[in-house]
Short mmCIF file of C-alpha atoms in Angstrom, two decimals:
data_model
loop_
_atom_site.label_atom_id
_atom_site.label_comp_id
_atom_site.label_asym_id
_atom_site.label_seq_id
_atom_site.Cartn_x
_atom_site.Cartn_y
_atom_site.Cartn_z
CA MET C 1 -14.79 19.89 -17.01
CA GLN C 2 -16.79 23.03 -17.70
CA ASP C 3 -19.31 23.27 -14.98
CA ALA C 4 -17.17 21.71 -12.17
CA VAL C 5 -14.36 24.16 -9.75
CA ILE C 6 -12.78 24.11 -6.71
CA THR C 7 -14.33 26.51 -4.42
CA GLY C 8 -13.03 25.41 -1.43
CA ILE C 9 -10.37 24.63 1.18
CA GLY C 10 -9.84 22.51 4.94
CA GLU C 11 -6.68 20.77 6.53
CA LEU C 12 -5.90 20.38 9.88
CA LYS C 13 -2.50 20.23 11.12
CA PRO C 14 -1.69 16.45 11.06
CA ALA C 15 -0.15 15.60 14.46
CA ILE C 16 2.32 12.98 15.42
CA VAL C 17 0.24 11.72 18.38
CA ASN C 18 -3.74 12.18 17.73
CA SER C 19 -4.55 13.66 20.97
CA GLY C 20 -8.41 11.38 21.80
CA GLN C 21 -10.09 13.00 18.93
CA THR C 22 -11.69 10.46 16.98
CA GLU C 23 -11.94 10.35 13.11
CA LEU C 24 -15.35 11.44 12.85
CA ASP C 25 -14.18 14.88 15.08
CA LEU C 26 -11.31 15.02 12.59
CA LEU C 27 -13.35 15.25 9.67
CA MET C 28 -15.59 17.75 10.33
CA GLN C 29 -13.04 20.11 11.79
CA ALA C 30 -12.14 20.02 8.01
CA ALA C 31 -15.39 19.91 6.65
CA ALA C 32 -16.28 22.73 8.93
CA ILE C 33 -12.97 24.93 7.55
CA ALA C 34 -13.90 23.81 3.40
CA THR C 35 -17.84 24.60 3.49
CA SER C 36 -16.73 28.35 5.74
CA ASP C 37 -13.88 28.83 3.13
CA ALA C 38 -16.23 27.95 0.18
CA GLY C 39 -18.88 30.73 1.96
CA LEU C 40 -21.11 27.50 1.62
CA SER C 41 -23.57 26.93 4.96
CA LYS C 42 -24.42 23.56 5.53
CA LYS C 43 -26.93 22.73 4.31
CA GLU C 44 -25.93 23.77 0.82
CA VAL C 45 -23.74 20.78 0.75
CA ASP C 46 -25.72 18.40 -1.83
CA GLY C 47 -22.89 15.68 -2.15
CA LEU C 48 -20.45 13.54 -0.16
CA ILE C 49 -17.62 11.69 -0.80
CA VAL C 50 -15.46 9.76 1.84
CA THR C 51 -12.28 8.05 1.68
CA PRO C 52 -11.99 5.12 3.98
CA PRO C 53 -12.13 4.83 7.38
CA SER C 54 -9.12 4.00 9.08
CA ASN C 55 -10.13 2.58 12.45
CA ASP C 56 -14.28 2.78 11.93
CA ASN C 57 -15.82 0.52 10.37
CA TYR C 58 -16.51 0.75 7.06
CA PHE C 59 -19.90 -0.26 6.60
CA MET C 60 -22.09 2.58 5.61
CA TRP C 61 -18.96 5.13 5.96
CA PRO C 62 -20.27 7.74 4.04
CA SER C 63 -23.87 7.91 5.68
CA GLN C 64 -22.10 7.76 9.20
CA ALA C 65 -20.16 10.81 8.07
CA ALA C 66 -23.55 12.35 6.49
CA GLU C 67 -24.93 11.30 9.82
CA TYR C 68 -22.07 13.31 12.32
CA LEU C 69 -21.96 16.21 9.95
CA GLN C 70 -25.65 16.11 10.05
CA ILE C 71 -26.06 16.59 6.58
CA LYS C 72 -28.52 15.81 3.79
CA PRO C 73 -26.54 14.97 0.57
CA GLU C 74 -28.13 13.40 -2.98
CA LEU C 75 -25.29 11.73 -3.35
CA LEU C 76 -23.02 9.97 -1.26
CA ASP C 77 -19.53 7.49 -1.97
CA MET C 78 -16.43 5.95 -0.86
CA VAL C 79 -13.47 6.52 -3.31
CA GLU C 80 -10.81 3.40 -1.93
CA LEU C 81 -7.83 4.07 -4.34
CA GLY C 82 -5.03 4.13 -1.68
CA GLY C 83 -3.25 7.73 -1.85
CA ALA C 84 -4.78 8.32 -4.86
CA SER C 85 -8.40 8.47 -2.71
CA ALA C 86 -7.96 12.02 -2.59
CA VAL C 87 -7.19 12.72 -5.82
CA GLY C 88 -9.70 10.37 -7.09
CA SER C 89 -13.01 11.92 -5.40
CA ILE C 90 -12.26 15.67 -6.96
CA ILE C 91 -11.98 13.94 -10.15
CA ARG C 92 -15.35 11.87 -9.26
CA ALA C 93 -17.05 15.19 -7.85
CA ALA C 94 -15.85 17.08 -10.62
CA LEU C 95 -18.51 14.20 -12.66
CA PHE C 96 -21.14 14.23 -10.29
CA ILE C 97 -21.08 17.84 -10.45
CA GLN C 98 -21.11 17.69 -15.20
CA ALA C 99 -23.76 15.83 -14.69
CA GLY C 100 -26.06 17.32 -12.78
CA LEU C 101 -26.27 15.15 -9.97
CA CYS C 102 -25.40 17.80 -7.07
CA ASN C 103 -23.97 21.68 -7.00
CA HIS C 104 -21.50 21.40 -3.80
CA CYS C 105 -19.41 18.25 -3.48
CA LEU C 106 -17.73 18.00 -0.23
CA CYS C 107 -14.71 15.70 -0.98
CA LEU C 108 -13.73 14.45 2.84
CA SER C 109 -10.56 12.68 4.07
CA GLY C 110 -8.50 11.77 6.64
CA GLY C 111 -8.09 9.41 9.63
CA ILE C 112 -5.99 8.33 12.77
CA TRP C 113 -2.83 6.68 12.27
CA ASP C 114 0.60 6.56 13.87
CA ARG C 115 3.94 5.55 12.82
CA ARG C 116 2.92 1.71 14.33
CA VAL C 117 0.09 1.22 11.48
CA PHE C 118 1.97 -1.06 9.20
CA ASN C 119 4.60 -2.04 11.86
CA THR C 120 2.31 -4.89 13.46
CA LEU C 121 1.62 -8.21 11.76
CA GLU C 122 -1.84 -7.14 11.88
CA GLY C 123 -1.21 -3.98 9.97
CA LYS C 124 0.72 -5.29 7.69
CA LYS C 125 -2.03 -7.58 6.89
CA LYS C 126 -4.46 -4.92 6.85
CA VAL C 127 -3.32 -3.52 3.60
CA MET C 128 -2.61 -6.76 1.35
CA SER C 129 -4.45 -8.88 -0.98
CA GLN C 130 -4.88 -12.69 0.19
CA ALA C 131 -2.09 -12.92 -2.28
CA GLU C 132 0.20 -10.75 -1.20
CA ILE C 133 -0.63 -12.96 2.26
CA ASP C 134 -0.63 -15.96 1.18
CA PHE C 135 2.47 -15.53 -1.71
CA GLU C 136 4.46 -12.43 -0.35
CA LEU C 137 4.58 -12.46 3.53
CA PRO C 138 5.99 -15.38 4.65
CA PHE C 139 9.47 -13.42 2.38
CA GLY C 140 9.34 -10.97 5.58
CA PRO C 141 7.97 -7.59 2.53
CA MET C 142 8.23 -4.51 4.64
CA GLY C 143 5.26 -3.56 3.37
CA PHE C 144 5.55 -0.57 1.43
CA ASN C 145 9.54 0.67 2.35
CA SER C 146 10.56 -2.88 0.93
CA ALA C 147 8.24 -2.43 -2.60
CA TYR C 148 9.18 0.89 -3.27
CA ALA C 149 12.54 0.15 -2.69
CA LEU C 150 12.76 -3.14 -5.05
CA ILE C 151 11.31 -0.01 -7.51
CA THR C 152 14.22 2.25 -6.38
CA ARG C 153 16.40 -0.39 -7.03
CA ARG C 154 15.99 -1.22 -9.91
CA HIS C 155 15.81 2.20 -11.59
CA MET C 156 19.47 2.97 -10.09
CA HIS C 157 20.31 -0.25 -11.85
CA LYS C 158 18.55 0.49 -15.43
CA TYR C 159 18.87 3.93 -15.04
CA GLY C 160 21.95 5.15 -13.27
CA THR C 161 19.94 7.17 -10.75
CA THR C 162 22.17 8.04 -8.24
CA ALA C 163 21.26 7.40 -4.28
CA GLU C 164 22.09 11.86 -4.00
CA GLN C 165 19.58 12.27 -7.19
CA LEU C 166 16.84 10.87 -4.45
CA ALA C 167 18.11 12.57 -2.04
CA LYS C 168 17.46 15.68 -3.36
CA ILE C 169 13.85 15.52 -3.90
CA VAL C 170 14.04 15.50 0.10
CA ALA C 171 16.22 18.24 0.71
CA ASP C 172 14.43 20.56 -1.62
CA GLN C 173 10.72 19.81 -0.09
CA ARG C 174 12.06 19.73 3.40
CA PHE C 175 13.29 24.45 2.50
CA ASN C 176 9.64 24.10 1.20
CA ALA C 177 8.33 23.05 4.77
CA MET C 178 10.30 25.69 6.47
CA THR C 179 7.84 28.52 5.40
CA ASN C 180 4.88 25.94 6.48
CA GLN C 181 4.13 26.31 10.04
CA ASN C 182 1.52 23.46 9.91
CA ALA C 183 4.44 21.01 8.50
CA LEU C 184 5.64 18.04 10.70
CA PHE C 185 8.87 18.28 10.21
CA ASN C 186 10.37 22.38 9.63
CA ASP C 187 13.22 22.58 12.43
CA LYS C 188 15.93 22.40 10.50
CA LEU C 189 17.33 21.65 6.53
CA LEU C 190 18.45 18.98 5.78
CA SER C 191 21.67 18.41 3.27
CA ILE C 192 21.83 15.60 0.56
CA GLU C 193 24.29 14.28 2.84
CA ASP C 194 22.03 14.30 6.16
CA ILE C 195 19.79 12.41 4.22
CA LEU C 196 22.38 9.93 3.30
CA ALA C 197 23.32 8.95 6.42
CA SER C 198 20.05 7.73 8.06
CA PRO C 199 19.89 4.79 8.86
CA VAL C 200 18.99 2.57 5.66
CA ILE C 201 15.97 0.84 6.32
CA ALA C 202 15.68 -1.50 3.21
CA ASP C 203 18.38 -0.78 1.13
CA PRO C 204 18.58 1.54 -1.38
CA ILE C 205 16.04 3.55 1.37
CA HIS C 206 16.70 5.67 4.13
CA ARG C 207 15.18 6.68 7.12
CA LEU C 208 14.06 9.85 5.79
CA GLU C 209 12.92 9.33 2.52
CA ILE C 210 10.17 8.17 4.15
CA VAL C 211 7.14 9.10 4.98
CA VAL C 212 5.71 9.05 8.44
CA PRO C 213 1.89 8.01 9.01
CA CYS C 214 0.21 10.34 11.31
CA SER C 215 -3.58 12.22 12.12
CA GLY C 216 -5.09 14.54 10.66
CA ALA C 217 -7.89 15.57 8.19
CA ALA C 218 -8.10 17.79 4.89
CA ALA C 219 -11.56 18.74 2.76
CA VAL C 220 -11.70 20.45 -0.33
CA VAL C 221 -15.36 21.45 -1.80
CA VAL C 222 -16.33 20.96 -5.62
CA SER C 223 -18.97 23.20 -6.58
CA ARG C 224 -20.59 24.52 -9.73
CA ARG C 225 -20.02 26.88 -11.82
CA ASP C 226 -22.80 28.67 -11.33
CA GLN C 227 -23.85 28.24 -7.93
CA ALA C 228 -20.03 29.60 -6.64
CA LYS C 229 -20.60 31.91 -3.85
CA ASN C 230 -19.32 35.51 -3.90
CA SER C 231 -17.87 34.85 -0.60
CA CYS C 232 -15.59 31.64 -2.19
CA VAL C 233 -11.82 33.60 -2.63
CA ARG C 234 -11.72 32.65 -6.01
CA ALA C 235 -12.86 29.72 -7.87
CA ILE C 236 -10.35 27.27 -9.22
CA ASN C 237 -11.23 25.66 -12.86
CA ILE C 238 -10.37 21.89 -13.22
CA LEU C 239 -9.21 21.78 -16.91
CA GLY C 240 -7.80 18.25 -16.98
CA MET C 241 -8.52 14.55 -15.28
CA GLY C 242 -7.07 11.29 -15.59
CA GLU C 243 -7.06 7.99 -13.81
CA ALA C 244 -5.07 4.98 -14.94
CA TYR C 245 -4.29 1.24 -13.02
CA THR C 246 -1.90 -1.42 -13.61
CA HIS C 247 -1.43 -3.97 -11.14
CA ASN C 248 -1.87 -3.73 -7.40
CA SER C 249 1.08 -6.02 -5.26
CA ILE C 250 4.25 -4.58 -7.68
CA VAL C 251 5.66 -7.84 -8.16
CA TYR C 252 3.23 -8.77 -10.70
CA ALA C 253 3.89 -4.92 -12.56
CA ALA C 254 4.10 -5.66 -16.03
CA ASP C 255 7.24 -3.49 -15.64
CA ILE C 256 8.04 -1.86 -12.11
CA LEU C 257 9.47 1.48 -13.92
CA GLU C 258 6.21 2.39 -16.06
CA SER C 259 3.69 3.65 -13.88
CA PRO C 260 -0.03 4.07 -14.64
CA VAL C 261 0.77 7.82 -14.16
CA LYS C 262 2.11 7.99 -18.45
CA LYS C 263 -1.27 6.91 -18.95
CA ALA C 264 -3.46 8.95 -16.54
CA ALA C 265 -1.66 12.26 -16.86
CA GLY C 266 -1.76 11.64 -21.20
CA LYS C 267 -5.36 12.37 -20.24
CA ALA C 268 -5.07 14.76 -17.76
CA PHE C 269 -3.21 16.87 -20.20
CA ALA C 270 -5.00 15.89 -23.53
CA MET C 271 -8.32 17.24 -21.71
CA ALA C 272 -6.96 20.30 -20.85
CA ASN C 273 -4.95 20.61 -24.34
CA LEU C 274 -1.14 21.38 -22.39
CA LYS C 275 1.29 20.03 -22.12
CA PRO C 276 4.23 19.90 -19.74
CA GLU C 277 6.22 22.88 -20.25
CA ASP C 278 2.51 24.44 -19.45
CA ILE C 279 2.56 23.62 -16.11
CA ASN C 280 3.63 25.94 -13.45
CA LEU C 281 3.72 23.98 -10.35
CA VAL C 282 3.36 20.64 -9.43
CA SER C 283 1.96 19.00 -6.61
CA LEU C 284 3.11 15.79 -7.14
CA TYR C 285 2.15 12.67 -4.03
CA ASP C 286 5.14 11.50 -1.83
CA CYS C 287 5.32 8.82 0.07
CA TYR C 288 9.29 7.84 -0.95
CA PRO C 289 11.64 10.04 -3.77
CA ILE C 290 11.29 7.61 -5.83
CA THR C 291 7.58 8.13 -6.81
CA VAL C 292 8.13 11.59 -7.55
CA LEU C 293 10.75 11.49 -9.82
CA ILE C 294 8.93 8.31 -11.55
CA THR C 295 5.72 11.23 -11.47
CA LEU C 296 8.19 13.05 -13.92
CA GLU C 297 9.53 11.31 -15.89
CA ASP C 298 5.86 9.09 -17.04
CA ALA C 299 3.94 12.97 -16.83
CA GLY C 300 6.19 13.79 -19.34
CA PHE C 301 7.87 16.78 -17.17
CA CYS C 302 11.93 14.38 -18.39
CA ALA C 303 12.44 11.82 -20.56
CA LYS C 304 12.18 8.53 -19.50
CA GLY C 305 15.21 7.56 -16.63
CA GLU C 306 16.68 11.14 -17.14
CA GLY C 307 14.84 11.95 -13.65
CA GLY C 308 17.87 11.61 -11.70
CA GLU C 309 19.64 13.95 -13.77
CA PHE C 310 16.36 16.12 -13.82
CA VAL C 311 15.72 16.93 -10.26
CA MET C 312 19.29 17.19 -9.52
CA ASN C 313 19.75 20.64 -12.07
CA THR C 314 16.17 21.30 -11.38
CA ASP C 315 15.39 23.70 -7.94
CA LEU C 316 12.30 22.18 -7.01
CA THR C 317 11.47 24.61 -4.56
CA TYR C 318 9.44 27.09 -4.21
CA GLY C 319 11.30 30.35 -6.14
CA GLY C 320 13.00 27.74 -8.73
CA LYS C 321 12.28 26.66 -12.25
CA LEU C 322 9.72 23.89 -11.34
CA PRO C 323 7.97 24.49 -7.70
CA CYS C 324 7.33 20.69 -6.68
CA ASN C 325 5.59 20.05 -3.16
CA THR C 326 5.31 23.73 -1.32
CA HIS C 327 4.35 22.65 1.59
CA GLY C 328 7.17 20.24 1.95
CA GLY C 329 5.00 17.23 1.04
CA GLN C 330 4.17 14.63 2.66
CA LEU C 331 7.70 13.23 3.46
CA CYS C 332 8.01 17.09 5.81
CA CYS C 333 3.40 17.13 6.46
CA GLY C 334 3.42 13.21 7.04
CA GLN C 335 0.90 11.05 6.32
CA PRO C 336 -2.38 11.27 7.56
CA SER C 337 -3.97 8.56 6.38
CA PHE C 338 -6.00 9.42 2.97
CA ALA C 339 -6.12 13.23 3.57
CA GLY C 340 -1.93 12.70 3.21
CA GLY C 341 -3.24 13.13 -1.32
CA MET C 342 -5.50 15.99 -0.48
CA SER C 343 -2.54 18.31 0.89
CA HIS C 344 -1.07 18.20 -2.44
CA VAL C 345 -4.24 19.53 -3.79
CA ILE C 346 -5.06 22.11 -1.20
CA GLU C 347 -1.63 23.18 -2.02
CA ALA C 348 -2.30 23.27 -5.56
CA VAL C 349 -4.97 25.65 -4.52
CA ARG C 350 -3.51 28.12 -2.52
CA GLN C 351 -0.87 28.47 -4.94
CA LEU C 352 -3.30 29.76 -7.41
CA ARG C 353 -4.75 31.46 -5.26
CA ASN C 354 -2.15 33.66 -4.86
CA GLU C 355 -2.77 32.74 -0.68
CA ALA C 356 0.88 30.60 -0.51
CA GLY C 357 1.93 33.59 1.58
CA GLU C 358 5.97 33.25 2.28
CA ARG C 359 6.51 30.33 -0.42
CA GLN C 360 4.07 31.95 -3.09
CA VAL C 361 5.11 30.96 -6.68
CA GLN C 362 5.16 34.21 -9.20
CA LYS C 363 4.13 32.13 -11.67
CA ASN C 364 1.13 30.15 -10.87
CA LYS C 365 -1.74 29.81 -13.87
CA VAL C 366 -1.57 26.06 -13.57
CA ALA C 367 -0.36 22.91 -11.63
CA PHE C 368 -0.45 19.37 -11.74
CA ILE C 369 -1.10 17.20 -9.45
CA ASN C 370 -1.37 13.34 -8.90
CA GLY C 371 -2.45 10.55 -5.92
CA ASN C 372 -0.43 7.56 -5.83
CA GLY C 373 -2.36 4.54 -4.80
CA GLY C 374 -0.71 1.59 -3.62
CA VAL C 375 2.62 0.75 -4.94
CA MET C 376 2.33 3.21 -7.89
CA SER C 377 -0.53 0.68 -8.92
CA VAL C 378 -3.16 3.78 -9.43
CA GLU C 379 -2.74 6.98 -10.18
CA SER C 380 -4.81 9.82 -9.93
CA CYS C 381 -3.88 13.27 -11.94
CA LEU C 382 -5.48 16.39 -11.78
CA ILE C 383 -4.88 19.83 -14.02
CA LEU C 384 -5.78 22.12 -12.46
CA GLY C 385 -5.55 26.54 -13.06
CA GLY C 386 -6.51 30.07 -11.82
CA ASP C 387 -7.29 33.25 -13.84
CA MET Q 1 -5.34 -22.29 2.51
CA GLN Q 2 -7.84 -23.57 0.29
CA GLY Q 3 -8.13 -24.39 -3.72
CA ASN Q 4 -5.41 -23.91 -5.92
CA THR Q 5 -3.71 -21.80 -3.20
CA ALA Q 6 -3.64 -25.17 -0.97
CA VAL Q 7 -2.27 -26.69 -4.29
CA PHE Q 8 0.46 -24.29 -5.44
CA PHE Q 9 2.07 -25.07 -1.49
CA ASN Q 10 1.03 -29.09 -1.28
CA LYS Q 11 3.43 -29.96 -4.96
CA LEU Q 12 5.81 -27.77 -3.33
CA ALA Q 13 6.94 -31.36 -1.41
CA SER Q 14 8.20 -32.41 -4.61
CA GLY Q 15 11.20 -30.32 -4.64
CA LYS Q 16 9.99 -28.56 -7.73
CA LEU Q 17 7.50 -25.77 -8.25
CA TRP Q 18 4.93 -26.40 -9.90
CA LEU Q 19 2.31 -23.63 -11.69
CA GLN Q 20 -1.00 -23.07 -13.93
CA TYR Q 21 -0.60 -23.76 -17.43
CA CYS Q 22 -2.80 -22.37 -19.66
CA GLU Q 23 -4.10 -25.07 -22.70
CA SER Q 24 -6.33 -22.02 -24.67
CA CYS Q 25 -3.75 -19.59 -24.71
CA HIS Q 26 -0.19 -22.01 -23.81
CA LYS Q 27 1.07 -19.18 -21.35
CA TYR Q 28 1.98 -19.84 -17.39
CA ILE Q 29 0.25 -17.66 -14.88
CA PHE Q 30 0.73 -16.75 -11.74
CA TYR Q 31 -0.45 -16.73 -8.95
CA PRO Q 32 -3.16 -20.01 -9.51
CA ARG Q 33 -6.42 -18.91 -10.10
CA VAL Q 34 -9.61 -20.38 -10.96
CA PHE Q 35 -9.73 -19.20 -14.35
CA CYS Q 36 -6.28 -18.05 -16.89
CA PRO Q 37 -6.79 -13.97 -16.45
CA ASN Q 38 -5.61 -14.20 -20.64
CA CYS Q 39 -8.17 -15.46 -21.65
CA LEU Q 40 -10.52 -16.10 -18.72
CA LYS Q 41 -10.98 -19.96 -19.61
CA PRO Q 42 -10.76 -22.68 -17.82
CA ASP Q 43 -7.80 -24.20 -19.53
CA LEU Q 44 -5.82 -24.50 -16.70
CA GLN Q 45 -3.04 -27.58 -16.58
CA TRP Q 46 -0.53 -27.97 -13.16
CA LYS Q 47 2.83 -27.68 -15.05
CA GLU Q 48 6.28 -28.65 -13.68
CA THR Q 49 8.88 -25.70 -14.04
CA SER Q 50 12.68 -25.55 -14.52
CA GLY Q 51 13.51 -23.87 -11.25
CA GLN Q 52 15.79 -21.24 -13.13
CA GLY Q 53 15.56 -18.01 -12.91
CA LYS Q 54 16.69 -13.98 -12.70
CA VAL Q 55 16.70 -11.62 -9.91
CA TYR Q 56 14.33 -9.18 -11.31
CA SER Q 57 14.97 -6.31 -8.34
CA PHE Q 58 15.70 -6.80 -4.82
CA THR Q 59 15.78 -4.76 -1.95
CA ILE Q 60 18.11 -5.89 1.44
CA ILE Q 61 15.93 -5.55 4.72
CA HIS Q 62 18.02 -3.94 7.69
CA TYR Q 63 15.38 -3.55 9.63
CA SER Q 64 11.93 -5.87 10.16
CA ASN Q 65 9.17 -6.20 12.83
CA LEU Q 66 7.90 -8.84 11.62
CA PRO Q 67 7.94 -12.64 13.73
CA GLU Q 68 10.63 -14.59 12.43
CA LYS Q 69 11.98 -12.64 10.43
CA SER Q 70 13.40 -9.80 12.68
CA GLU Q 71 16.23 -12.02 14.37
CA GLN Q 72 16.85 -12.98 10.09
CA VAL Q 73 18.14 -9.34 9.39
CA PRO Q 74 19.89 -8.20 7.08
CA TYR Q 75 17.69 -10.82 4.57
CA ALA Q 76 17.16 -10.09 0.70
CA TYR Q 77 13.56 -9.48 -0.39
CA ALA Q 78 13.38 -9.66 -4.20
CA ILE Q 79 11.14 -10.50 -7.51
CA VAL Q 80 12.42 -13.40 -9.42
CA GLU Q 81 11.91 -14.19 -13.20
CA LEU Q 82 11.80 -17.23 -14.20
CA ALA Q 83 12.91 -18.61 -16.88
CA GLU Q 84 9.18 -19.39 -17.94
CA GLY Q 85 8.51 -15.93 -17.49
CA ILE Q 86 6.48 -15.59 -14.49
CA ARG Q 87 7.24 -13.39 -11.53
CA LEU Q 88 7.10 -14.03 -7.98
CA ALA Q 89 8.72 -12.55 -4.89
CA ALA Q 90 11.40 -14.82 -2.60
CA ASN Q 91 13.88 -14.93 -0.68
CA ILE Q 92 17.78 -15.22 -2.69
CA THR Q 93 19.29 -17.15 0.21
CA ASP Q 94 22.34 -18.94 0.50
CA CYS Q 95 24.34 -16.22 0.00
CA HIS Q 96 25.39 -12.71 1.37
CA PRO Q 97 22.96 -10.13 0.43
CA LYS Q 98 26.41 -7.70 -0.56
CA ASP Q 99 26.75 -10.56 -3.85
CA ILE Q 100 23.26 -10.43 -4.77
CA SER Q 101 22.52 -8.80 -8.63
CA ILE Q 102 19.45 -7.39 -10.50
CA GLY Q 103 19.51 -10.02 -13.59
CA MET Q 104 22.07 -13.18 -11.57
CA SER Q 105 21.08 -16.56 -12.07
CA VAL Q 106 19.26 -17.98 -9.29
CA GLU Q 107 17.13 -21.15 -9.00
CA LEU Q 108 15.07 -22.76 -6.81
CA THR Q 109 15.25 -24.12 -2.97
CA VAL Q 110 12.43 -25.59 -1.47
CA LYS Q 111 12.68 -25.61 2.81
CA LYS Q 112 10.02 -26.73 5.62
CA TYR Q 113 7.92 -23.54 6.24
CA HIS Q 114 5.93 -23.96 9.70
CA TYR Q 115 3.63 -27.40 8.42
CA SER Q 116 4.16 -27.33 4.89
CA TYR Q 117 6.89 -25.21 2.02
CA LEU Q 118 8.18 -22.56 0.69
CA HIS Q 119 10.36 -21.20 -2.51
CA TYR Q 120 13.56 -20.10 -1.89
CA PHE Q 121 15.74 -18.37 -4.51
CA ARG Q 122 19.71 -19.45 -4.05
CA PRO Q 123 23.26 -18.11 -6.63
CA ALA Q 124 22.56 -20.36 -9.79
CA THR Q 125 25.49 -23.54 -8.95
CA MET Q 126 27.24 -22.32 -12.02
CA ASN Q 127 28.00 -18.80 -10.17
CA ARG Q 128 27.36 -19.39 -6.35
CA LYS Q 129 30.07 -17.53 -4.19
CA CYS Q 130 29.27 -20.11 -0.97
#
């Protein structure tokens, strides 16, 4: 994507309890930070991509957002790919810009979720297909917890992956989060033992391995390279992108251990003409540690089935060999609706710009980012590069 | 519940699990559909299955807030692979959750569920422990 660059980022501090703000209030604040970061006046924003609302009505949502922000985009869209929506919206913004349809596309995500969002029958049904409601719900699945538990259990069975190896991912991310004042969970380090001592919710998944829904918003501006403003700190190149789908419900995945990351990352690496060993840091969608582990395998950072050993022997902290989720990931920052997936993009941009402060990664030329929607159902991947 | 979904659950009253079978590509399909999702032809016929299968993966739910299910914890939520090659979600019943393993043989047991029926699986007769 020669013509499209990331010029602006903006993120609100996530909140466990929303302080009476509407979704559009949250989106507007993130939009203000990102456009200002890109050195743009509001008038210059001529493209808008939003992820779906969590509470407000879907109908004409991009138009609702444009009205609230009082912008006049020439191209509007809503991207609904679950947790892959944020990365998916960056991909589409880059395509719109490459096609010459707009100069500055604002990608907005966020919403109001709380811990109970998936915990009521109605909340569960809201994220289920009719087939899931008819053929799965009567058996008492606990939403995403049980779906990812099915993957985790089979990975352990087939490859000998251990609970300790999975907990190591969470422990390393918590170490990273200690430097992030915007993280929700940064009060103390967690040991592997601490994580495994937390209650088992859906065996083999422990409470401290489950992302916490929260409220917040995040925004990214994608611009045409020749329209990027001087005041923009530094434009980040979009070197590669790819997306793929294999299933909706995990019950019908051809192989629950083979994610669409393989195809999506393969496309992104081919477009960038890079290999996994060229990557300096990764931002991997983390709703549960198994997603990080399978993404590392399927993107090619280690062989299939060796993810457990790989994460145990690889320092994933910001000073380590393969820095992963240097902001602490969603497991430490929470999941403010679809903005959870945007946090991975924003952290990678910070790192590539040398703006990550205490947790700045020294080798920071190229980053790999993925967004994961559903239950490893849809995967969107990006490879971003600094100068 | 209507259409092919209603047919699926109504057929459970026979004590057997019936699936749609495509006469064109000679494959069972699940969940029920109007056309075969493999070949997009309308040649689907309901066929009785063996009720035999294996546990493909499972989780033991220790915390549930679903009505009816919250009193049943811990319970096993599984993906069962039928002998006919189809995978579906089900509970593994009639055994202790700790006795469940991936690959274990299970068999159909149809139980009453509200005003209809539901397909559960229990350890196959030959290796049932309880």
